[in-house]
Every structure is written in C-alpha cells, then in structure tokens.
PDB file of C-alpha atoms in Angstrom:
ATOM      1  CA  UNK A 636     146.329  25.134 147.280  1.00  0.00           C
ATOM      2  CA  UNK A 637     149.838  24.046 148.035  1.00  0.00           C
ATOM      3  CA  UNK A 638     151.175  26.992 145.890  1.00  0.00           C
ATOM      4  CA  UNK A 639     149.631  29.349 148.448  1.00  0.00           C
ATOM      5  CA  UNK A 640     151.723  27.969 151.251  1.00  0.00           C
ATOM      6  CA  UNK A 641     154.587  30.363 150.767  1.00  0.00           C
ATOM      7  CA  UNK A 642     152.289  33.347 150.151  1.00  0.00           C
ATOM      8  CA  UNK A 643     150.539  32.575 153.219  1.00  0.00           C
ATOM      9  CA  UNK A 644     153.853  32.205 155.332  1.00  0.00           C
ATOM     10  CA  UNK A 645     155.324  35.344 153.875  1.00  0.00           C
ATOM     11  CA  UNK A 646     152.242  37.251 154.692  1.00  0.00           C
ATOM     12  CA  UNK A 647     151.985  35.938 158.327  1.00  0.00           C
ATOM     13  CA  UNK A 648     155.862  37.010 158.691  1.00  0.00           C
ATOM     14  CA  UNK A 649     154.932  40.511 157.233  1.00  0.00           C
ATOM     15  CA  UNK A 650     152.135  40.822 159.801  1.00  0.00           C
ATOM     16  CA  UNK A 651     154.308  39.623 162.544  1.00  0.00           C
ATOM     17  CA  UNK A 652     156.748  42.425 161.668  1.00  0.00           C
ATOM     18  CA  UNK A 653     154.403  45.197 161.458  1.00  0.00           C
ATOM     19  CA  UNK A 654     153.066  44.112 164.928  1.00  0.00           C
ATOM     20  CA  UNK A 655     156.548  43.704 166.349  1.00  0.00           C
ATOM     21  CA  UNK A 656     157.580  47.192 165.073  1.00  0.00           C
ATOM     22  CA  UNK A 657     154.259  48.718 166.249  1.00  0.00           C
ATOM     23  CA  UNK A 658     154.493  47.258 169.771  1.00  0.00           C
ATOM     24  CA  UNK A 659     158.299  48.188 170.195  1.00  0.00           C
ATOM     25  CA  UNK A 660     158.539  51.606 168.548  1.00  0.00           C
ATOM     26  CA  UNK A 661     154.932  52.498 168.394  1.00  0.00           C
ATOM     27  CA  UNK A 662     155.226  53.108 164.643  1.00  0.00           C
ATOM     28  CA  UNK A 663     153.581  51.827 161.380  1.00  0.00           C
ATOM     29  CA  UNK A 664     155.717  50.139 158.821  1.00  0.00           C
ATOM     30  CA  UNK A 665     155.161  52.211 155.629  1.00  0.00           C
ATOM     31  CA  UNK A 666     157.887  51.760 153.086  1.00  0.00           C
ATOM     32  CA  UNK A 667     157.197  54.790 150.973  1.00  0.00           C
ATOM     33  CA  UNK A 668     157.260  56.957 154.273  1.00  0.00           C
ATOM     34  CA  UNK A 669     160.550  55.410 155.544  1.00  0.00           C
ATOM     35  CA  UNK A 670     162.135  55.928 152.126  1.00  0.00           C
ATOM     36  CA  UNK A 671     161.038  59.720 152.345  1.00  0.00           C
ATOM     37  CA  UNK A 672     162.515  59.943 155.898  1.00  0.00           C
ATOM     38  CA  UNK A 673     165.907  58.449 154.547  1.00  0.00           C
ATOM     39  CA  UNK A 674     165.856  61.059 151.699  1.00  0.00           C
ATOM     40  CA  UNK A 675     164.634  64.284 153.443  1.00  0.00           C
ATOM     41  CA  UNK A 676     164.826  63.980 157.355  1.00  0.00           C
ATOM     42  CA  UNK A 677     167.650  65.275 159.515  1.00  0.00           C
ATOM     43  CA  UNK A 678     167.876  61.828 161.342  1.00  0.00           C
ATOM     44  CA  UNK A 679     168.723  59.301 158.670  1.00  0.00           C
ATOM     45  CA  UNK A 680     170.335  56.424 160.616  1.00  0.00           C
ATOM     46  CA  UNK A 681     166.948  54.641 161.600  1.00  0.00           C
ATOM     47  CA  UNK A 682     165.282  54.712 158.134  1.00  0.00           C
ATOM     48  CA  UNK A 683     168.766  53.715 156.552  1.00  0.00           C
ATOM     49  CA  UNK A 684     168.965  50.690 158.949  1.00  0.00           C
ATOM     50  CA  UNK A 685     165.322  49.680 158.162  1.00  0.00           C
ATOM     51  CA  UNK A 686     165.883  49.989 154.295  1.00  0.00           C
ATOM     52  CA  UNK A 687     169.340  48.009 154.502  1.00  0.00           C
ATOM     53  CA  UNK A 688     167.535  45.248 156.427  1.00  0.00           C
ATOM     54  CA  UNK A 689     164.644  45.185 153.943  1.00  0.00           C
ATOM     55  CA  UNK A 690     167.027  44.897 150.778  1.00  0.00           C
ATOM     56  CA  UNK A 691     169.020  42.190 152.722  1.00  0.00           C
ATOM     57  CA  UNK A 692     165.999  40.206 153.630  1.00  0.00           C
ATOM     58  CA  UNK A 693     164.399  40.646 150.204  1.00  0.00           C
ATOM     59  CA  UNK A 694     167.464  39.358 148.526  1.00  0.00           C
ATOM     60  CA  UNK A 695     167.188  35.980 150.394  1.00  0.00           C
ATOM     61  CA  UNK A 696     164.741  35.189 147.513  1.00  0.00           C
ATOM     62  CA  UNK A 697     167.145  32.950 145.639  1.00  0.00           C
ATOM     63  CA  UNK A 698     168.599  31.496 148.813  1.00  0.00           C
ATOM     64  CA  UNK A 699     165.351  30.581 150.517  1.00  0.00           C
ATOM     65  CA  UNK A 700     162.690  30.061 147.914  1.00  0.00           C
ATOM     66  CA  UNK A 701     162.803  28.345 144.591  1.00  0.00           C
ATOM     67  CA  UNK A 702     161.253  30.898 142.262  1.00  0.00           C
ATOM     68  CA  UNK A 703     157.928  29.463 140.973  1.00  0.00           C
ATOM     69  CA  UNK A 704     157.881  32.235 138.409  1.00  0.00           C
ATOM     70  CA  UNK A 705     161.222  33.611 136.930  1.00  0.00           C
ATOM     71  CA  UNK A 706     161.958  37.334 137.379  1.00  0.00           C
ATOM     72  CA  UNK A 707     161.206  39.258 134.135  1.00  0.00           C
ATOM     73  CA  UNK A 708     163.962  39.974 131.648  1.00  0.00           C
ATOM     74  CA  UNK A 709     165.116  43.594 131.683  1.00  0.00           C
ATOM     75  CA  UNK A 710     162.030  45.517 130.482  1.00  0.00           C
ATOM     76  CA  UNK A 711     162.106  49.042 128.867  1.00  0.00           C
ATOM     77  CA  UNK A 712     163.933  51.647 130.992  1.00  0.00           C
ATOM     78  CA  UNK A 713     161.195  54.153 129.967  1.00  0.00           C
ATOM     79  CA  UNK A 714     158.617  51.895 131.335  1.00  0.00           C
ATOM     80  CA  UNK A 715     160.366  51.533 134.651  1.00  0.00           C
ATOM     81  CA  UNK A 716     161.015  55.326 134.956  1.00  0.00           C
ATOM     82  CA  UNK A 717     157.564  56.272 134.420  1.00  0.00           C
ATOM     83  CA  UNK A 718     156.421  53.612 136.869  1.00  0.00           C
ATOM     84  CA  UNK A 719     158.975  54.783 139.413  1.00  0.00           C
ATOM     85  CA  UNK A 720     157.889  58.515 139.051  1.00  0.00           C
ATOM     86  CA  UNK A 721     154.332  57.526 139.485  1.00  0.00           C
ATOM     87  CA  UNK A 722     154.933  55.330 142.511  1.00  0.00           C
ATOM     88  CA  UNK A 723     157.199  57.856 144.152  1.00  0.00           C
ATOM     89  CA  UNK A 724     154.876  60.824 143.499  1.00  0.00           C
ATOM     90  CA  UNK A 725     151.638  59.070 144.055  1.00  0.00           C
ATOM     91  CA  UNK A 726     152.634  57.200 147.421  1.00  0.00           C
ATOM     92  CA  UNK A 727     153.712  60.582 148.950  1.00  0.00           C
ATOM     93  CA  UNK A 728     150.616  62.381 147.793  1.00  0.00           C
ATOM     94  CA  UNK A 729     148.301  59.721 148.975  1.00  0.00           C
ATOM     95  CA  UNK A 730     150.472  59.255 152.175  1.00  0.00           C
ATOM     96  CA  UNK A 731     151.041  55.592 151.795  1.00  0.00           C
ATOM     97  CA  UNK A 732     151.750  52.442 149.716  1.00  0.00           C
ATOM     98  CA  UNK A 733     150.992  48.918 149.978  1.00  0.00           C
ATOM     99  CA  UNK A 734     152.463  48.460 153.270  1.00  0.00           C
ATOM    100  CA  UNK A 735     151.338  51.677 155.013  1.00  0.00           C
ATOM    101  CA  UNK A 736     147.773  51.813 153.642  1.00  0.00           C
ATOM    102  CA  UNK A 737     147.207  48.146 152.500  1.00  0.00           C
ATOM    103  CA  UNK A 738     148.657  46.197 155.459  1.00  0.00           C
ATOM    104  CA  UNK A 739     148.953  48.523 158.424  1.00  0.00           C
ATOM    105  CA  UNK A 740     146.089  50.746 157.582  1.00  0.00           C
ATOM    106  CA  UNK A 741     143.553  47.890 156.858  1.00  0.00           C
ATOM    107  CA  UNK A 742     144.913  46.097 160.213  1.00  0.00           C
ATOM    108  CA  UNK A 743     143.587  49.066 162.303  1.00  0.00           C
ATOM    109  CA  UNK A 744     140.511  49.498 159.969  1.00  0.00           C
ATOM    110  CA  UNK A 745     141.386  53.071 159.009  1.00  0.00           C
ATOM    111  CA  UNK A 746     138.774  54.362 156.532  1.00  0.00           C
ATOM    112  CA  UNK A 747     141.330  56.398 154.548  1.00  0.00           C
ATOM    113  CA  UNK A 748     143.602  53.462 154.178  1.00  0.00           C
ATOM    114  CA  UNK A 749     140.751  51.195 153.078  1.00  0.00           C
ATOM    115  CA  UNK A 750     139.657  53.765 150.557  1.00  0.00           C
ATOM    116  CA  UNK A 751     143.232  54.296 149.289  1.00  0.00           C
ATOM    117  CA  UNK A 752     143.788  50.456 148.955  1.00  0.00           C
ATOM    118  CA  UNK A 753     140.524  50.012 146.945  1.00  0.00           C
ATOM    119  CA  UNK A 754     141.592  53.017 144.582  1.00  0.00           C
ATOM    120  CA  UNK A 755     145.201  51.745 144.041  1.00  0.00           C
ATOM    121  CA  UNK A 756     144.029  48.218 143.542  1.00  0.00           C
ATOM    122  CA  UNK A 757     141.501  49.359 141.034  1.00  0.00           C
ATOM    123  CA  UNK A 758     143.859  51.600 138.954  1.00  0.00           C
ATOM    124  CA  UNK A 759     146.507  48.949 139.099  1.00  0.00           C
ATOM    125  CA  UNK A 760     144.189  46.210 137.780  1.00  0.00           C
ATOM    126  CA  UNK A 761     142.957  48.640 134.968  1.00  0.00           C
ATOM    127  CA  UNK A 762     146.568  49.520 134.016  1.00  0.00           C
ATOM    128  CA  UNK A 763     147.631  45.800 133.787  1.00  0.00           C
ATOM    129  CA  UNK A 764     144.413  44.919 131.720  1.00  0.00           C
ATOM    130  CA  UNK A 765     145.200  47.972 129.460  1.00  0.00           C
ATOM    131  CA  UNK A 766     148.881  47.236 128.931  1.00  0.00           C
ATOM    132  CA  UNK A 767     148.768  43.624 128.201  1.00  0.00           C
TER     133      UNK A 767
ATOM    134  CA  UNK B 785     168.665  48.534 170.888  1.00  0.00           C
ATOM    135  CA  UNK B 786     165.981  50.843 169.108  1.00  0.00           C
ATOM    136  CA  UNK B 787     168.522  50.878 166.089  1.00  0.00           C
ATOM    137  CA  UNK B 788     168.700  46.987 166.190  1.00  0.00           C
ATOM    138  CA  UNK B 789     164.929  46.594 166.361  1.00  0.00           C
ATOM    139  CA  UNK B 790     164.617  48.763 163.272  1.00  0.00           C
ATOM    140  CA  UNK B 791     167.098  46.861 161.273  1.00  0.00           C
ATOM    141  CA  UNK B 792     165.379  43.646 162.409  1.00  0.00           C
ATOM    142  CA  UNK B 793     162.067  44.915 161.391  1.00  0.00           C
ATOM    143  CA  UNK B 794     163.414  45.887 157.963  1.00  0.00           C
ATOM    144  CA  UNK B 795     165.005  42.403 157.568  1.00  0.00           C
ATOM    145  CA  UNK B 796     161.909  40.296 158.568  1.00  0.00           C
ATOM    146  CA  UNK B 797     159.662  42.480 156.370  1.00  0.00           C
ATOM    147  CA  UNK B 798     162.094  42.041 153.421  1.00  0.00           C
ATOM    148  CA  UNK B 799     162.083  38.154 154.236  1.00  0.00           C
ATOM    149  CA  UNK B 800     158.416  38.138 154.375  1.00  0.00           C
ATOM    150  CA  UNK B 801     158.183  39.829 150.900  1.00  0.00           C
ATOM    151  CA  UNK B 802     160.811  37.527 149.522  1.00  0.00           C
ATOM    152  CA  UNK B 803     159.085  34.280 150.944  1.00  0.00           C
ATOM    153  CA  UNK B 804     155.747  35.417 149.492  1.00  0.00           C
ATOM    154  CA  UNK B 805     157.438  36.169 146.287  1.00  0.00           C
ATOM    155  CA  UNK B 806     156.048  39.758 146.255  1.00  0.00           C
ATOM    156  CA  UNK B 807     159.590  40.843 145.340  1.00  0.00           C
ATOM    157  CA  UNK B 808     158.980  39.386 141.907  1.00  0.00           C
ATOM    158  CA  UNK B 809     157.003  41.695 139.750  1.00  0.00           C
ATOM    159  CA  UNK B 810     155.984  38.944 137.366  1.00  0.00           C
ATOM    160  CA  UNK B 811     154.010  37.402 140.429  1.00  0.00           C
ATOM    161  CA  UNK B 812     152.542  40.770 141.293  1.00  0.00           C
ATOM    162  CA  UNK B 813     151.371  41.491 137.711  1.00  0.00           C
ATOM    163  CA  UNK B 814     149.927  38.007 137.658  1.00  0.00           C
ATOM    164  CA  UNK B 815     147.724  38.891 140.731  1.00  0.00           C
ATOM    165  CA  UNK B 816     146.675  42.106 139.218  1.00  0.00           C
ATOM    166  CA  UNK B 817     145.752  40.467 135.880  1.00  0.00           C
ATOM    167  CA  UNK B 818     142.290  39.537 136.992  1.00  0.00           C
ATOM    168  CA  UNK B 819     140.968  39.452 133.554  1.00  0.00           C
ATOM    169  CA  UNK B 820     143.633  37.037 132.362  1.00  0.00           C
ATOM    170  CA  UNK B 821     145.744  34.249 133.866  1.00  0.00           C
ATOM    171  CA  UNK B 822     144.765  35.304 137.443  1.00  0.00           C
ATOM    172  CA  UNK B 823     147.308  34.366 140.319  1.00  0.00           C
ATOM    173  CA  UNK B 824     145.531  34.799 143.680  1.00  0.00           C
ATOM    174  CA  UNK B 825     148.616  34.673 145.809  1.00  0.00           C
ATOM    175  CA  UNK B 826     148.607  38.363 146.867  1.00  0.00           C
ATOM    176  CA  UNK B 827     145.215  37.634 148.522  1.00  0.00           C
ATOM    177  CA  UNK B 828     146.841  35.155 150.901  1.00  0.00           C
ATOM    178  CA  UNK B 829     149.756  37.427 151.496  1.00  0.00           C
ATOM    179  CA  UNK B 830     147.450  40.437 152.421  1.00  0.00           C
ATOM    180  CA  UNK B 831     145.144  38.057 154.239  1.00  0.00           C
ATOM    181  CA  UNK B 832     147.997  36.558 156.371  1.00  0.00           C
ATOM    182  CA  UNK B 833     149.611  39.976 157.018  1.00  0.00           C
ATOM    183  CA  UNK B 834     146.394  41.814 157.966  1.00  0.00           C
ATOM    184  CA  UNK B 835     145.169  39.092 160.337  1.00  0.00           C
ATOM    185  CA  UNK B 836     148.476  39.032 162.285  1.00  0.00           C
ATOM    186  CA  UNK B 837     148.543  42.976 161.946  1.00  0.00           C
ATOM    187  CA  UNK B 838     145.137  43.070 163.647  1.00  0.00           C
ATOM    188  CA  UNK B 839     146.412  41.089 166.461  1.00  0.00           C
ATOM    189  CA  UNK B 840     149.263  43.664 166.877  1.00  0.00           C
ATOM    190  CA  UNK B 841     146.644  46.557 167.111  1.00  0.00           C
ATOM    191  CA  UNK B 842     144.618  44.500 169.756  1.00  0.00           C
ATOM    192  CA  UNK B 843     147.747  44.320 171.836  1.00  0.00           C
ATOM    193  CA  UNK B 844     148.443  47.957 171.309  1.00  0.00           C
ATOM    194  CA  UNK B 845     144.968  48.975 172.465  1.00  0.00           C
ATOM    195  CA  UNK B 846     145.731  47.023 175.743  1.00  0.00           C
ATOM    196  CA  UNK B 847     148.973  48.970 176.409  1.00  0.00           C
ATOM    197  CA  UNK B 848     149.480  52.572 177.500  1.00  0.00           C
ATOM    198  CA  UNK B 849     152.587  53.018 175.494  1.00  0.00           C
ATOM    199  CA  UNK B 850     155.022  51.144 173.109  1.00  0.00           C
ATOM    200  CA  UNK B 851     157.864  49.282 174.825  1.00  0.00           C
ATOM    201  CA  UNK B 852     160.648  51.508 173.374  1.00  0.00           C
ATOM    202  CA  UNK B 853     158.990  54.900 173.092  1.00  0.00           C
ATOM    203  CA  UNK B 854     156.839  57.155 175.224  1.00  0.00           C
ATOM    204  CA  UNK B 855     153.935  57.381 172.972  1.00  0.00           C
ATOM    205  CA  UNK B 856     152.270  55.847 169.865  1.00  0.00           C
ATOM    206  CA  UNK B 857     153.058  57.401 166.526  1.00  0.00           C
ATOM    207  CA  UNK B 858     150.089  55.802 164.569  1.00  0.00           C
ATOM    208  CA  UNK B 859     148.506  58.094 162.012  1.00  0.00           C
ATOM    209  CA  UNK B 860     145.079  59.302 163.020  1.00  0.00           C
ATOM    210  CA  UNK B 861     143.727  61.016 160.061  1.00  0.00           C
ATOM    211  CA  UNK B 862     140.152  60.347 159.095  1.00  0.00           C
ATOM    212  CA  UNK B 863     139.133  62.491 156.148  1.00  0.00           C
ATOM    213  CA  UNK B 864     139.075  61.316 152.462  1.00  0.00           C
ATOM    214  CA  UNK B 865     140.512  64.109 150.376  1.00  0.00           C
ATOM    215  CA  UNK B 866     141.527  64.781 146.746  1.00  0.00           C
ATOM    216  CA  UNK B 867     145.143  64.268 147.643  1.00  0.00           C
ATOM    217  CA  UNK B 868     144.497  60.833 149.008  1.00  0.00           C
ATOM    218  CA  UNK B 869     142.461  59.774 145.946  1.00  0.00           C
ATOM    219  CA  UNK B 870     144.623  61.142 143.234  1.00  0.00           C
ATOM    220  CA  UNK B 871     147.896  60.017 145.098  1.00  0.00           C
ATOM    221  CA  UNK B 872     146.472  56.368 145.511  1.00  0.00           C
ATOM    222  CA  UNK B 873     145.186  56.515 141.883  1.00  0.00           C
ATOM    223  CA  UNK B 874     148.716  57.521 140.415  1.00  0.00           C
ATOM    224  CA  UNK B 875     150.430  54.974 142.475  1.00  0.00           C
ATOM    225  CA  UNK B 876     148.173  52.242 141.241  1.00  0.00           C
ATOM    226  CA  UNK B 877     148.906  53.166 137.584  1.00  0.00           C
ATOM    227  CA  UNK B 878     152.626  53.006 138.362  1.00  0.00           C
ATOM    228  CA  UNK B 879     152.352  49.750 140.363  1.00  0.00           C
ATOM    229  CA  UNK B 880     150.398  48.229 137.439  1.00  0.00           C
ATOM    230  CA  UNK B 881     153.041  49.290 134.902  1.00  0.00           C
ATOM    231  CA  UNK B 882     155.984  47.651 136.338  1.00  0.00           C
ATOM    232  CA  UNK B 883     154.614  45.282 139.143  1.00  0.00           C
ATOM    233  CA  UNK B 884     156.931  47.240 141.658  1.00  0.00           C
ATOM    234  CA  UNK B 885     155.568  48.984 144.866  1.00  0.00           C
ATOM    235  CA  UNK B 886     158.201  50.670 147.017  1.00  0.00           C
ATOM    236  CA  UNK B 887     159.370  47.663 149.050  1.00  0.00           C
ATOM    237  CA  UNK B 888     159.863  45.135 146.192  1.00  0.00           C
ATOM    238  CA  UNK B 889     161.228  48.024 144.087  1.00  0.00           C
ATOM    239  CA  UNK B 890     163.927  48.583 146.673  1.00  0.00           C
ATOM    240  CA  UNK B 891     164.738  44.821 146.826  1.00  0.00           C
ATOM    241  CA  UNK B 892     165.128  44.831 143.089  1.00  0.00           C
ATOM    242  CA  UNK B 893     168.275  46.756 143.613  1.00  0.00           C
ATOM    243  CA  UNK B 894     170.001  43.313 144.436  1.00  0.00           C
ATOM    244  CA  UNK B 895     167.407  40.765 142.901  1.00  0.00           C
ATOM    245  CA  UNK B 896     167.217  42.480 139.433  1.00  0.00           C
ATOM    246  CA  UNK B 897     169.696  45.238 139.463  1.00  0.00           C
ATOM    247  CA  UNK B 898     169.186  46.359 135.881  1.00  0.00           C
ATOM    248  CA  UNK B 899     165.737  47.021 136.446  1.00  0.00           C
ATOM    249  CA  UNK B 900     166.116  48.052 140.205  1.00  0.00           C
ATOM    250  CA  UNK B 901     168.366  51.004 139.308  1.00  0.00           C
ATOM    251  CA  UNK B 902     165.907  52.752 136.881  1.00  0.00           C
ATOM    252  CA  UNK B 903     162.950  52.130 139.097  1.00  0.00           C
ATOM    253  CA  UNK B 904     164.449  53.291 142.367  1.00  0.00           C
ATOM    254  CA  UNK B 905     166.077  56.276 140.640  1.00  0.00           C
ATOM    255  CA  UNK B 906     162.775  57.434 139.480  1.00  0.00           C
ATOM    256  CA  UNK B 907     161.028  56.537 142.730  1.00  0.00           C
ATOM    257  CA  UNK B 908     163.401  58.848 144.526  1.00  0.00           C
ATOM    258  CA  UNK B 909     162.791  61.630 141.996  1.00  0.00           C
ATOM    259  CA  UNK B 910     159.010  61.274 142.287  1.00  0.00           C
ATOM    260  CA  UNK B 911     159.266  61.433 146.075  1.00  0.00           C
ATOM    261  CA  UNK B 912     161.546  64.477 145.734  1.00  0.00           C
ATOM    262  CA  UNK B 913     159.176  66.223 143.397  1.00  0.00           C
ATOM    263  CA  UNK B 914     156.441  65.941 146.007  1.00  0.00           C
ATOM    264  CA  UNK B 915     158.784  67.039 148.800  1.00  0.00           C
ATOM    265  CA  UNK B 916     159.977  70.079 146.978  1.00  0.00           C
ATOM    266  CA  UNK B 917     156.501  70.985 145.765  1.00  0.00           C
ATOM    267  CA  UNK B 918     155.368  71.067 149.416  1.00  0.00           C
ATOM    268  CA  UNK B 919     158.493  73.097 150.484  1.00  0.00           C
ATOM    269  CA  UNK B 920     157.870  75.691 147.636  1.00  0.00           C
ATOM    270  CA  UNK B 921     154.046  75.971 147.766  1.00  0.00           C
ATOM    271  CA  UNK B 922     153.158  75.253 151.126  1.00  0.00           C
ATOM    272  CA  UNK B 923     149.307  75.082 151.040  1.00  0.00           C
TER     273      UNK B 923
END
C-alpha cells in the first residue's frame, strides 16, 4: 500500500486545486479547454499564466519525487504525433479531458462527464491492450 | 489578484500531477494496462481528487457567487450526443497510444522535451483542426 501514498497525496492536491479555483474564480479546471483559450481567445494572459504554472509545477517531478518508474526513452515521433492529434481533436470535440470530465465533471456528478470518462477510459484500455 | 490565483492554480495542479507521477506516461500506461502488469495508482489519484473536488462543489452550492467573480461559469450541459461520444473515444485512443493526456503532455515539454515537442505540436494542431472546422462549417 505504501506505493499509493504519493498517488493519494497528489490526487488530494489536485482536488484541492480544482476546489480552490472553483470557489475563487467560479471556473472548472479543464486543461484541454484552457489550452484552447490560450490558442484561440482574444484574452490570452490568464490561460498563459495557468499553463506556465502547470509546466513549472509539473517539472518539480525530479526535485520532489524519486521516480518509482523511469520516464520512457524517446519513442517514435510518428506515435507521438498521431497521439497528440487524437488527443487535441478528441478533447475539443468531446468538450473535455481527464481534468475537465474526469475530475471536475465527476466531482459534480455530471452525467455527460461520467459517460465521457467511461468512454475514454475504455478506448484507452483497449488501445494499450492492442498496442503491447 | 485574479492573475495570481490563476497562476497558483496551474502551479498546484502541476505539482499534484508530478507528486502522483501522472506526468510520467510509463505510469499512466501501467494503469491502463489492466490485462497486463496493472498499476492501480491512477485510481488513488482520481479517488483523492474527486473526493476533495466534491467538497468544493458542496461549498459552491452554499455560496451565491464565487469570491472573485460575479457568477459561476460551471458547464451545465446535460445531453449525451455523438460529439461527446466520438470525441471521448478518439481522445482515449490517443491517450492510450502515448500515455499523455493534455496536462502531462504539456509538462513533458520540460520533463521529457524530445517527446513533449512532438506531442504538444500535434496536440495544438489537433485542437486547431477542431477550432477551424467549427469556424468554417458552423453547424
């Protein structure tokens, strides 16, 4: 069980953040949506600040936590590009990703988000099983 | 102040991803690999995040408005349509291929830059295709 300590702590911090952001700004944390705002909105400062913070916080990896599993070696660019295209297009078409639907949507028991999360979990699990 | 709160939220969210190792695609693929050597960590992450997230909505429902804004901006859509299902389906395939969803993909720009550049470049193009498709062929 001790190997779940960091996942639980990280998860609690993620939930604390979405709640803090909700109560202060009234908004949902959805990374795919915030990225789209940065790319296509007229007001870019706020999404830029959020994503700068996200990258900075996410880079604390090597500083804070000893990686239990190493990062993968550089994989095929083609795989990464196809993956990025599907994630970019799919999250916009479906209106959310793991944060917007998976965390914030399920937290407020949104039917759309619960269905979306079940669908993307299912296709992700099938994809991993098929590509191993 | 609003700008600072936005930056802080991004920072804490990124820290949460890093502490839970969701920034590492090898960990994410290990979770999705339920028929293989399954690593249950993402359930702990989601469980922790959703339980505290629910507390946030409980507080929200007791308040008239957010602290720094006049009104709530929480999505209120209810219908399940083809777009939701196809979009979520495609997203899951992309997520399973690399182990990157949008947040961890962005943090890969610094954690694993050789991979991050390809993934984020394509992520932006994928979002742009959807955006311009909407602009050109508005339903």
